[in-house]
Coordinates of N, CA and C in Angstrom, one line a residue:
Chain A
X1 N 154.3 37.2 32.6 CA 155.4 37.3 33.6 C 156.7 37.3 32.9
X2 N 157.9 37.6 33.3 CA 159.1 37.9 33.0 C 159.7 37.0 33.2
X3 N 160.7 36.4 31.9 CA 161.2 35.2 32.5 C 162.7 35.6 32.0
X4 N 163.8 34.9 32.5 CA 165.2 35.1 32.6 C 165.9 34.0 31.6
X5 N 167.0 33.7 30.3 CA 167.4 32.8 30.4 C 168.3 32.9 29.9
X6 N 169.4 31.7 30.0 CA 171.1 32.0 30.1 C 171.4 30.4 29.1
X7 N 172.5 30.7 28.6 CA 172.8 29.6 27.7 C 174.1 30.1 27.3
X8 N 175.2 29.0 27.4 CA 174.9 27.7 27.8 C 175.0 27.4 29.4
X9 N 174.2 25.9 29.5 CA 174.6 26.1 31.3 C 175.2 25.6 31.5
X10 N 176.2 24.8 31.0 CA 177.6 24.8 31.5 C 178.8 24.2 30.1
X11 N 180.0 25.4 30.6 CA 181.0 25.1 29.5 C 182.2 25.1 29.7
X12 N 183.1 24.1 29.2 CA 184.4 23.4 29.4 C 185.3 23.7 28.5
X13 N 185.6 25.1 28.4 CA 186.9 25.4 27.4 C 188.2 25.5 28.0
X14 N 189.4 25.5 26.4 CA 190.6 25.4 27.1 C 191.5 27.2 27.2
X15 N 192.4 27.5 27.6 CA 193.3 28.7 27.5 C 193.0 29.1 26.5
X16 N 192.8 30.5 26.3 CA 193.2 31.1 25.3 C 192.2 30.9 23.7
X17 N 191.0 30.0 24.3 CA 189.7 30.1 23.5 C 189.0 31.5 23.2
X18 N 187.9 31.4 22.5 CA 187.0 32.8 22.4 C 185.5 32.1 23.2
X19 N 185.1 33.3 23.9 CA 184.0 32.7 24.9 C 182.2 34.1 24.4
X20 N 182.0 33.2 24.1 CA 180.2 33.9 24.0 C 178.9 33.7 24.6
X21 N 178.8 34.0 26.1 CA 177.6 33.9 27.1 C 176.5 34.5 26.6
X22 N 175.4 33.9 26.3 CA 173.9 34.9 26.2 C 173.1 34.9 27.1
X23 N 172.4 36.1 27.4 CA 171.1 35.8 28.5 C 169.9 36.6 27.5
X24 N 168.7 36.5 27.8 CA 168.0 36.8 27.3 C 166.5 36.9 28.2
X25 N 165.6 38.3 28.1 CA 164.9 38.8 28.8 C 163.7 38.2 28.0
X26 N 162.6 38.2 28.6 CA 160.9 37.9 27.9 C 160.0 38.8 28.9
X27 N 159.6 39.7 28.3 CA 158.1 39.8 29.3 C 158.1 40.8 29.5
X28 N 159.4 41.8 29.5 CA 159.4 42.9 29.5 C 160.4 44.1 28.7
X29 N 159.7 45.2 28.9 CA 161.0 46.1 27.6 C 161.7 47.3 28.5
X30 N 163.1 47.2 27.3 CA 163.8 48.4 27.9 C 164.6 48.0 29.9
X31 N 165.1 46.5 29.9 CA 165.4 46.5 30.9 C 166.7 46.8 31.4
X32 N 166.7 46.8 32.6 CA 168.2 47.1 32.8 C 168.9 45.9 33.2
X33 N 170.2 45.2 32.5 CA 171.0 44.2 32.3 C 172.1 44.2 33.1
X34 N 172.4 42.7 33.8 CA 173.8 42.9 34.3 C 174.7 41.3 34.3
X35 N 175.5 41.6 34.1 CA 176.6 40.0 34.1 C 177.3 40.5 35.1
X36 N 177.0 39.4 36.0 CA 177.8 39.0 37.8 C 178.9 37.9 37.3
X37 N 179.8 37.8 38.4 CA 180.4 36.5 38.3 C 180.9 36.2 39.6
X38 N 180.1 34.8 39.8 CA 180.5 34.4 41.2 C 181.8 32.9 41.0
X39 N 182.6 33.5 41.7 CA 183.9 32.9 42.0 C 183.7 31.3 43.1
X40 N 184.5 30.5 43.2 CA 184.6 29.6 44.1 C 184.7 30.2 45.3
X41 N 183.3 29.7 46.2 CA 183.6 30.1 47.5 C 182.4 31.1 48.1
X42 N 181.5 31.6 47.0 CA 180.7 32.6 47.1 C 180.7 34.4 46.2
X43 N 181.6 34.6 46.3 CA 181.1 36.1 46.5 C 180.6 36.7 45.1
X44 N 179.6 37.5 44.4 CA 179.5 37.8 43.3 C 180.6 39.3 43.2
X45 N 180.8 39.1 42.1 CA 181.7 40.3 41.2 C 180.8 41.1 40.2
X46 N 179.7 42.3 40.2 CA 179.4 43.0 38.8 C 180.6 43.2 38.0
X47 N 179.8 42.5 37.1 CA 181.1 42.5 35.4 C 180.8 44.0 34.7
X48 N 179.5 44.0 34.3 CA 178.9 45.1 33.8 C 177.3 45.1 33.6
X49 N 177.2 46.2 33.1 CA 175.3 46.4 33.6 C 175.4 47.5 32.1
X50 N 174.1 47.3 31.9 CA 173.3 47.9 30.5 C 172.3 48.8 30.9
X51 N 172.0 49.8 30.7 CA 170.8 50.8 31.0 C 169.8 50.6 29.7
X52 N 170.7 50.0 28.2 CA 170.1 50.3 27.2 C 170.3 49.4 25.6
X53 N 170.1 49.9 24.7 CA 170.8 49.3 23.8 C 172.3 49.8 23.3
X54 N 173.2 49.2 23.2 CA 174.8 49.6 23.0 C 175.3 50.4 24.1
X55 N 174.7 50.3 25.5 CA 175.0 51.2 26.5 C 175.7 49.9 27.6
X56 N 177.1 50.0 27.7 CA 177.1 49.4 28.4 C 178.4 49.8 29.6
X57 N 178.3 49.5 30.9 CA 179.2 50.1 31.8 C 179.9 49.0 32.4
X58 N 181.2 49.0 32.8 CA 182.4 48.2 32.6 C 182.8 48.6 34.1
X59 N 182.3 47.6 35.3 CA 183.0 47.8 36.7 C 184.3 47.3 36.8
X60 N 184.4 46.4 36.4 CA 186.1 45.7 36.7 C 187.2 45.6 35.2
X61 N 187.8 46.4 34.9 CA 188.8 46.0 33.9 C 188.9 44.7 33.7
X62 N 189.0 44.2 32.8 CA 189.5 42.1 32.6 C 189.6 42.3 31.6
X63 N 189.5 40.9 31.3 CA 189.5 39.8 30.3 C 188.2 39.3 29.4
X64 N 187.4 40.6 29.9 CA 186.0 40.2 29.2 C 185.7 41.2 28.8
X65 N 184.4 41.4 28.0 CA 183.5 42.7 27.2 C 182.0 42.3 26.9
X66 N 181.2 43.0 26.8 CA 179.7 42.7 26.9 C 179.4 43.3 25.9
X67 N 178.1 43.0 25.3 CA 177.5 43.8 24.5 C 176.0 43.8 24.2
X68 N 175.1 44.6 24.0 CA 174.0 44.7 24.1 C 173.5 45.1 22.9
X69 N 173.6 43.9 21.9 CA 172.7 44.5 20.5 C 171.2 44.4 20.4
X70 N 170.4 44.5 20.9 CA 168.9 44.3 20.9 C 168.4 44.0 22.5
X71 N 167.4 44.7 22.5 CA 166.5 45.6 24.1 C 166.9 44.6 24.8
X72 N 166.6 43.0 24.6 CA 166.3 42.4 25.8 C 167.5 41.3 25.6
X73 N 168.4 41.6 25.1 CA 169.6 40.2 25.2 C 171.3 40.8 25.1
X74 N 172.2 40.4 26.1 CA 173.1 40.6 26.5 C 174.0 39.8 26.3
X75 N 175.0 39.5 26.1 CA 176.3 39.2 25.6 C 177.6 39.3 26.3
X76 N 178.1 38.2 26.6 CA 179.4 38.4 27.5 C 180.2 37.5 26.6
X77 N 181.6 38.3 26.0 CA 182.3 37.4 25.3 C 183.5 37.6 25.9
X78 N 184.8 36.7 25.5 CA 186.0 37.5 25.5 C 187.2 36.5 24.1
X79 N 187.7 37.3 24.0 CA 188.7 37.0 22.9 C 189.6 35.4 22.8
X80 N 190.2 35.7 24.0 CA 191.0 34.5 24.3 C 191.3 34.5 26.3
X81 N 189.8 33.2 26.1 CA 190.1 32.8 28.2 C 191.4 32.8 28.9
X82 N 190.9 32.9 30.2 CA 192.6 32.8 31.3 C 192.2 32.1 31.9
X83 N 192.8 31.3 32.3 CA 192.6 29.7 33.6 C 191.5 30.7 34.6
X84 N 191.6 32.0 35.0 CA 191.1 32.6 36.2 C 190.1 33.4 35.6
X85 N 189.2 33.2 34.7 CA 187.9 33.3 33.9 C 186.9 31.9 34.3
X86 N 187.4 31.4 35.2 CA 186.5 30.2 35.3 C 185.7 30.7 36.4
X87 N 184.3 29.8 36.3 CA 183.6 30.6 37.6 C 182.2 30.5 37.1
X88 N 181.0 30.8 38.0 CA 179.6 30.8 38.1 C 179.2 32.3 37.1
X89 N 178.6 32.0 35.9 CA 178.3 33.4 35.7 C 176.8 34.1 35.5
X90 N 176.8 35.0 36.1 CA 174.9 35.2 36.4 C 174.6 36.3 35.4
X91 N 173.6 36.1 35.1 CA 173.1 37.3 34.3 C 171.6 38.2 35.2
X92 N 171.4 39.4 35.1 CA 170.4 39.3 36.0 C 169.8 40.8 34.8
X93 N 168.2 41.2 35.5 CA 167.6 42.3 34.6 C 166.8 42.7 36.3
X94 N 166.7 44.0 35.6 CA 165.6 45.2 36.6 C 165.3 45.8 35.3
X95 N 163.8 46.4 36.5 CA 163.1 47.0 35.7 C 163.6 48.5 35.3
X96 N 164.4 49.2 36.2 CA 165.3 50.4 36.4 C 165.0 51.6 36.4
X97 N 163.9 51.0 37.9 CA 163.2 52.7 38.4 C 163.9 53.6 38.9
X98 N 164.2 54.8 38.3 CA 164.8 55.4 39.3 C 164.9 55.7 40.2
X99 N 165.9 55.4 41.0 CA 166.5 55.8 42.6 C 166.8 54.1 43.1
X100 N 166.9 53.9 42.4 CA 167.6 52.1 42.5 C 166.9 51.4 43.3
X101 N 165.6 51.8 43.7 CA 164.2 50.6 44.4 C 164.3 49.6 43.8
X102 N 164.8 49.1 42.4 CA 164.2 48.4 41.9 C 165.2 46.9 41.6
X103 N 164.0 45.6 42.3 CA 164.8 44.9 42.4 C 166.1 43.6 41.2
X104 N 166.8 43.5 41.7 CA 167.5 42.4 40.3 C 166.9 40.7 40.5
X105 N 166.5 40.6 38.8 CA 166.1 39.0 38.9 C 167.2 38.2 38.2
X106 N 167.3 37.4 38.6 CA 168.7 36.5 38.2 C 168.2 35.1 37.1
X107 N 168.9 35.0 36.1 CA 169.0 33.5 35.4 C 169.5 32.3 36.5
X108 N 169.5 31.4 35.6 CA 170.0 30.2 35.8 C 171.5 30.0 36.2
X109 N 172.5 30.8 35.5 CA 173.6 30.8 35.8 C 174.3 30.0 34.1
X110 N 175.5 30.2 34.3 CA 176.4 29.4 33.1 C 177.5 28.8 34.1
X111 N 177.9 27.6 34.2 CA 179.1 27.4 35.0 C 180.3 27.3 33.9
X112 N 181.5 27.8 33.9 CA 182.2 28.4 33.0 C 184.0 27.2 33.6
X113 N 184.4 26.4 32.8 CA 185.3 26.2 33.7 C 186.4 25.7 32.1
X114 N 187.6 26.5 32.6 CA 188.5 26.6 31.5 C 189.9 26.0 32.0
X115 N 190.4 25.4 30.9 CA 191.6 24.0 31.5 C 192.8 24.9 30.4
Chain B
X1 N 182.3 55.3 50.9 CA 181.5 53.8 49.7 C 180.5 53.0 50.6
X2 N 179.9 52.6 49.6 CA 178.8 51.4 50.4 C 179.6 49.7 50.4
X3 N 179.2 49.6 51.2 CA 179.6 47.9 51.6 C 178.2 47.0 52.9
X4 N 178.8 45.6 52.5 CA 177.8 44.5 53.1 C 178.6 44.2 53.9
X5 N 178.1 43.6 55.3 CA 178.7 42.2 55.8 C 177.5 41.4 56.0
X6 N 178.3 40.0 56.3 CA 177.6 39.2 56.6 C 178.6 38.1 57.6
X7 N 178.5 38.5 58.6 CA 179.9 38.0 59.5 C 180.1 36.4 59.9
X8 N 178.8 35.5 59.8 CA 178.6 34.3 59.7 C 178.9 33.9 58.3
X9 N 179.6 32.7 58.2 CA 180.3 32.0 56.8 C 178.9 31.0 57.1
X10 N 178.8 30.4 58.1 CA 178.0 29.7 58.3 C 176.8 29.4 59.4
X11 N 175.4 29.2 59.4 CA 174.8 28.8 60.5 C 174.3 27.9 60.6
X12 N 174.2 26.9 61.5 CA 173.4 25.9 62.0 C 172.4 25.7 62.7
X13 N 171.2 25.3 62.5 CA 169.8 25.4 63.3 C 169.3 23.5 63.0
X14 N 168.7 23.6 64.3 CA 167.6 22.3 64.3 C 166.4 22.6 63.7
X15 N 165.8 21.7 62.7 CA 164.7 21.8 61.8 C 163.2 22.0 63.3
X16 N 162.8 23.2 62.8 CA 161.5 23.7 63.9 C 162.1 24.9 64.4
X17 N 163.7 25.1 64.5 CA 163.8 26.2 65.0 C 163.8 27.7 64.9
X18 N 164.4 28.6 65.6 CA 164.4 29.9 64.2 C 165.5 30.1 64.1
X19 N 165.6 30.7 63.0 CA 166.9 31.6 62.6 C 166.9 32.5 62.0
X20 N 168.2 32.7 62.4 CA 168.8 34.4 62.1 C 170.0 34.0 61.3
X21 N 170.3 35.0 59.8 CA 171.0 34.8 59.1 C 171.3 36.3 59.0
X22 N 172.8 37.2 59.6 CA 173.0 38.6 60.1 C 173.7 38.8 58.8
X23 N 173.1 40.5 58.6 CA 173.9 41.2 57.7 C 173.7 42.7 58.3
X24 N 175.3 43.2 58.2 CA 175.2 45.1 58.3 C 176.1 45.3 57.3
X25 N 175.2 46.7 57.4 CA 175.9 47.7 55.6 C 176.6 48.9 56.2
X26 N 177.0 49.5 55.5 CA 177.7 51.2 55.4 C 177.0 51.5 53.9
X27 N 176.5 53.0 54.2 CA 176.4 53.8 53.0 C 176.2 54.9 53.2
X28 N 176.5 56.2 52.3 CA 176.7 57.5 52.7 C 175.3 57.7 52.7
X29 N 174.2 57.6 51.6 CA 172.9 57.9 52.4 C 171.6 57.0 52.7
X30 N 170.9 56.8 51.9 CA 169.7 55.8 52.4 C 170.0 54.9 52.0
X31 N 169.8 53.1 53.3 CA 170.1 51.9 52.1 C 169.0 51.2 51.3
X32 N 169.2 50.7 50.3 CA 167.9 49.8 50.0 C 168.7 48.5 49.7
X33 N 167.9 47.9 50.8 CA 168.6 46.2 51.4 C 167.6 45.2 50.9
X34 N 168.7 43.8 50.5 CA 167.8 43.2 49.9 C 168.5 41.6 50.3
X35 N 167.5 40.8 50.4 CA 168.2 39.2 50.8 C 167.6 38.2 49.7
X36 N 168.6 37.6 49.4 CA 168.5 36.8 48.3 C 169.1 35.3 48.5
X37 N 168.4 34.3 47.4 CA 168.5 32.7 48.1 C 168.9 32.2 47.2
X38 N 170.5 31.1 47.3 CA 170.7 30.6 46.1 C 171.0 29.0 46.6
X39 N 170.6 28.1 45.7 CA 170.7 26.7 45.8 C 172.0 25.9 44.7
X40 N 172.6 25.1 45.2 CA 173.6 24.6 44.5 C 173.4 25.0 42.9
X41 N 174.4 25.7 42.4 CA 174.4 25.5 41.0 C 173.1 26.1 40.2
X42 N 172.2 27.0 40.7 CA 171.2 28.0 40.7 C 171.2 29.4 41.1
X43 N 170.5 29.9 39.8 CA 170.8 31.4 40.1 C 170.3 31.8 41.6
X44 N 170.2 33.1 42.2 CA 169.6 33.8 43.2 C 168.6 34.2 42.9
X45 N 167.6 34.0 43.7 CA 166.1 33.9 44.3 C 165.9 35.0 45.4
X46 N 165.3 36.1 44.9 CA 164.6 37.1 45.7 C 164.0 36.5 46.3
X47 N 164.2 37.2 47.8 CA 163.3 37.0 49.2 C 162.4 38.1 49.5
X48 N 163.5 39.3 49.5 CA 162.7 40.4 50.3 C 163.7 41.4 50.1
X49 N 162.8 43.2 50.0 CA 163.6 44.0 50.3 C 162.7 45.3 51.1
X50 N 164.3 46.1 51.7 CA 163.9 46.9 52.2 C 164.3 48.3 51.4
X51 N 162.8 49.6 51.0 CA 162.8 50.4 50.7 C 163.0 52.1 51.7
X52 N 161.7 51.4 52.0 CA 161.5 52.5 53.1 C 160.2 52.2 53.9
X53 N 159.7 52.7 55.1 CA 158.7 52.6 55.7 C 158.6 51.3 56.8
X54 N 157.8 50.4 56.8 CA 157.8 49.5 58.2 C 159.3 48.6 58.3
X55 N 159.8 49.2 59.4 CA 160.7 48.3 59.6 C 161.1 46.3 59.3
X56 N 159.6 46.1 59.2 CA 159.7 44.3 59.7 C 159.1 44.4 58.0
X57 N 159.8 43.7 57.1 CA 159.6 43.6 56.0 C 159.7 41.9 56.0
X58 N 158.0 41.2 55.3 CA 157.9 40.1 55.2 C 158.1 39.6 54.0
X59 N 158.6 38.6 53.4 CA 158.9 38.1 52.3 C 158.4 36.7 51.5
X60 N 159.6 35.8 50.9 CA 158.9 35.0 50.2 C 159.3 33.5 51.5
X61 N 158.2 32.7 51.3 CA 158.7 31.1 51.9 C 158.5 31.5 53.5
X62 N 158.3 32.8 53.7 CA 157.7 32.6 55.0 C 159.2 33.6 56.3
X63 N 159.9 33.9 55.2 CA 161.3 34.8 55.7 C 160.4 36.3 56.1
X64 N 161.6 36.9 57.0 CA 161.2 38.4 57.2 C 162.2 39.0 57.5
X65 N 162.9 40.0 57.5 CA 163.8 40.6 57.8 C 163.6 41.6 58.7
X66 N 164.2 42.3 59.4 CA 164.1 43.7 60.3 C 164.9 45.1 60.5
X67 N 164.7 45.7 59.4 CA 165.7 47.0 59.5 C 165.9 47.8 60.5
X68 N 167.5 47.9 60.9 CA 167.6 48.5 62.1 C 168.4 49.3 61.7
X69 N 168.0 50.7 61.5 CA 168.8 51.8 61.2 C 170.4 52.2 62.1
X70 N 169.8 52.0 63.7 CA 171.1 53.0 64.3 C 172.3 51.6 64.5
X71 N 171.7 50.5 64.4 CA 172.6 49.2 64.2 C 173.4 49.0 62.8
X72 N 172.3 49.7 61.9 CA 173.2 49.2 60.6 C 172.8 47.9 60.1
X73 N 171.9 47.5 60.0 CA 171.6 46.2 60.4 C 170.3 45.6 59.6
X74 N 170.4 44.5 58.8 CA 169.1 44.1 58.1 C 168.8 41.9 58.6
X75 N 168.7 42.2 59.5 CA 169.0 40.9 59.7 C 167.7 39.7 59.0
X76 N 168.0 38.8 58.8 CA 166.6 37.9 57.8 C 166.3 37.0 58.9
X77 N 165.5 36.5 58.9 CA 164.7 35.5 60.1 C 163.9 34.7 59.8
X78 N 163.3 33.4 60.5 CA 162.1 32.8 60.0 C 162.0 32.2 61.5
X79 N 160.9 31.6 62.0 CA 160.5 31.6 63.6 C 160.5 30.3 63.3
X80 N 160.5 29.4 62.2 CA 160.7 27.9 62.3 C 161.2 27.6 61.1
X81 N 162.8 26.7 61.2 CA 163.2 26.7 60.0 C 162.8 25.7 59.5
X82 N 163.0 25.1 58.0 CA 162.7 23.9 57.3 C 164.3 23.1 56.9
X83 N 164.2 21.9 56.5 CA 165.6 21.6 55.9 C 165.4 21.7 54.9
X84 N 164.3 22.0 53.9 CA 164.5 22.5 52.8 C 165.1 24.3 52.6
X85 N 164.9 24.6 53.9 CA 165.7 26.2 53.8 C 166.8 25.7 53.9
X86 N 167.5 25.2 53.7 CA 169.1 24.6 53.7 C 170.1 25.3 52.0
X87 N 170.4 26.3 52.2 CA 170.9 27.4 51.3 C 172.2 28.1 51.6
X88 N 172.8 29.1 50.8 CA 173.4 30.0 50.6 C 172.8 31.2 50.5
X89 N 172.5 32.0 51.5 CA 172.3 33.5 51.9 C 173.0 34.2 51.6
X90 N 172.6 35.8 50.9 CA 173.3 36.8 50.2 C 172.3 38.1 50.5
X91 N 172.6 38.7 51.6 CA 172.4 40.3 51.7 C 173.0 41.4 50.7
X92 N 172.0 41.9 50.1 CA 172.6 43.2 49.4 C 172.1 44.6 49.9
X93 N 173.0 45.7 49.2 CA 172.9 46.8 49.8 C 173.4 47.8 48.5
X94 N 172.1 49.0 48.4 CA 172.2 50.1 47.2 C 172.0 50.9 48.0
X95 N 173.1 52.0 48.0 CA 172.8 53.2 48.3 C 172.5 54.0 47.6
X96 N 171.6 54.7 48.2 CA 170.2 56.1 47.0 C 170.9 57.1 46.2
X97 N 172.2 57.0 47.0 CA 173.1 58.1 46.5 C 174.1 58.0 45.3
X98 N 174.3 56.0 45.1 CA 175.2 56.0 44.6 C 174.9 55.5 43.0
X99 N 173.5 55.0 42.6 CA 173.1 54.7 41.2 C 172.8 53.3 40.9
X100 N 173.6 52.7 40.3 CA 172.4 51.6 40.3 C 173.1 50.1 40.7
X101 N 174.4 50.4 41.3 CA 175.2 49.4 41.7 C 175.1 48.4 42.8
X102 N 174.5 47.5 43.1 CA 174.1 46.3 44.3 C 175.3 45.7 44.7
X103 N 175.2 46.4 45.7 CA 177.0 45.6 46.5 C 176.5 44.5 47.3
X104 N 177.0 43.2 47.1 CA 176.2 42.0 47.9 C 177.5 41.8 48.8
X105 N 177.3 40.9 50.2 CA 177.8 40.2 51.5 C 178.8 38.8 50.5
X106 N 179.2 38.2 51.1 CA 180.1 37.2 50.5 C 178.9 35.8 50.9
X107 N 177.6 36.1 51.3 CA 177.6 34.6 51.6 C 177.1 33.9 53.2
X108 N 176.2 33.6 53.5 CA 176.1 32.6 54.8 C 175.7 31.6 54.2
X109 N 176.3 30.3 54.9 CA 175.5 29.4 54.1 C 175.1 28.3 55.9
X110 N 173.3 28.7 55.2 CA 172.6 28.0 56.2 C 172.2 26.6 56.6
X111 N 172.4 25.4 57.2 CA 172.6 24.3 57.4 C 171.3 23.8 58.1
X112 N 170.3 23.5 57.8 CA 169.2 23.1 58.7 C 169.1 21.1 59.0
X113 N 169.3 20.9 59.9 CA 169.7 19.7 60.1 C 167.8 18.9 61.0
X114 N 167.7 18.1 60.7 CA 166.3 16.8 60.9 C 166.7 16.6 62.5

């Protein structure tokens, strides 16, 4: 079976630090990857999603960048945090059949909170 | 563009009873709808989705949902709730047309009270 996991699960940095989220896939190959970020209050944000290796697509302009060096593990870093980088962050994988049937399984989460 | 709602922030039920946790989409062509379960401080937990074919799509923990095309409408349900269904609800919505982007609802959060 397929398992999801995310590290660290929770982290307390200050302004203007460098930030390195991992998630990592088991069980299956060639998946398709994505970092969410759910804000105070509810709502998720796609960060960006991976079809592949070094493939990666960028919905919201910010403060962050992702990267995908090897099939099953994803990467969310950024250079130097902003107070408004803090927040729930999800990593999630599909299998990525085409015609988008295919469902997303979610990690554990990182809770992300920057002073 | 495709979009969720989910017009309830919040629902309250008495434990035995049922409920309905409402969500409608917009999307230029077919949707593929999906409800998902998240617990304090835990990622989201697939319930169920809708592809295509029988309307009444049954899921995990005993949930079902019912696609209603000319409503717009994917509503989730269970005919007796538990207080362990006591969650945060998230309807999502892909349209066939648009690739591989899952636009989720902001959220009900379900309150099952003893």
């Amino acid at each position: 079976s397929q398992t999801i996991h995310q590290w660290p699960a929770t982290l307390v940095q200050p302004v203007g630090s460098p930030l390195s989220l991992e998630c990592t896939v088991e069980g299956t190959s060639n998946p398709n990857l994505y970092w969410y970020r759910q804000a105070a209050g509810r709502g998720l944000q796609l960060l960006f999603y991976s079809v592949g290796i070094g493939q990666i697509s960028s919905e919201v302009p910010q403060n962050l960048s992702a990267s995908r060096p090897q099939d099953r593990q994803f990467i969310l870093s950024s250079k130097k945090l902003l107070l408004s980088d803090s927040g729930f962050y999800l990593c999630a994988w599909s299998l990525g059949r085409a015609g988008g049937t295919d469902t997303q399984y979610f990690g554990p989460g990182t809770r992300l909170t920057v002073l | 563009a495709q979009s969720v709602a989910q017009p309830e922030d919040q629902v309250n039920v008495a434990e035995g009873n049922p409920l309905t946790v409402k969500c409608t989409y917009s999307v230029s062509g077919n949707p593929y709808l999906f409800w998902y379960v998240q617990y304090p401080n835990r990622g989201l937990q697939f319930l169920l989705k809708y592809i295509t074919g029988d309307n009444l799509v049954k899921g995990s923990y005993g949930f079902e949902a019912e696609f209603n095309k000319s409503q717009t409408s994917f509503h989730l349900k269970k005919p007796s709730a538990l207080v362990s269904d006591s969650a945060l609800y998230f309807c999502a919505v892909r349209d066939d047309q648009a690739g591989t982007a899952l636009i989720f609802g902001k959220g009900t959060t379900l309150s099952v009270s003893s």
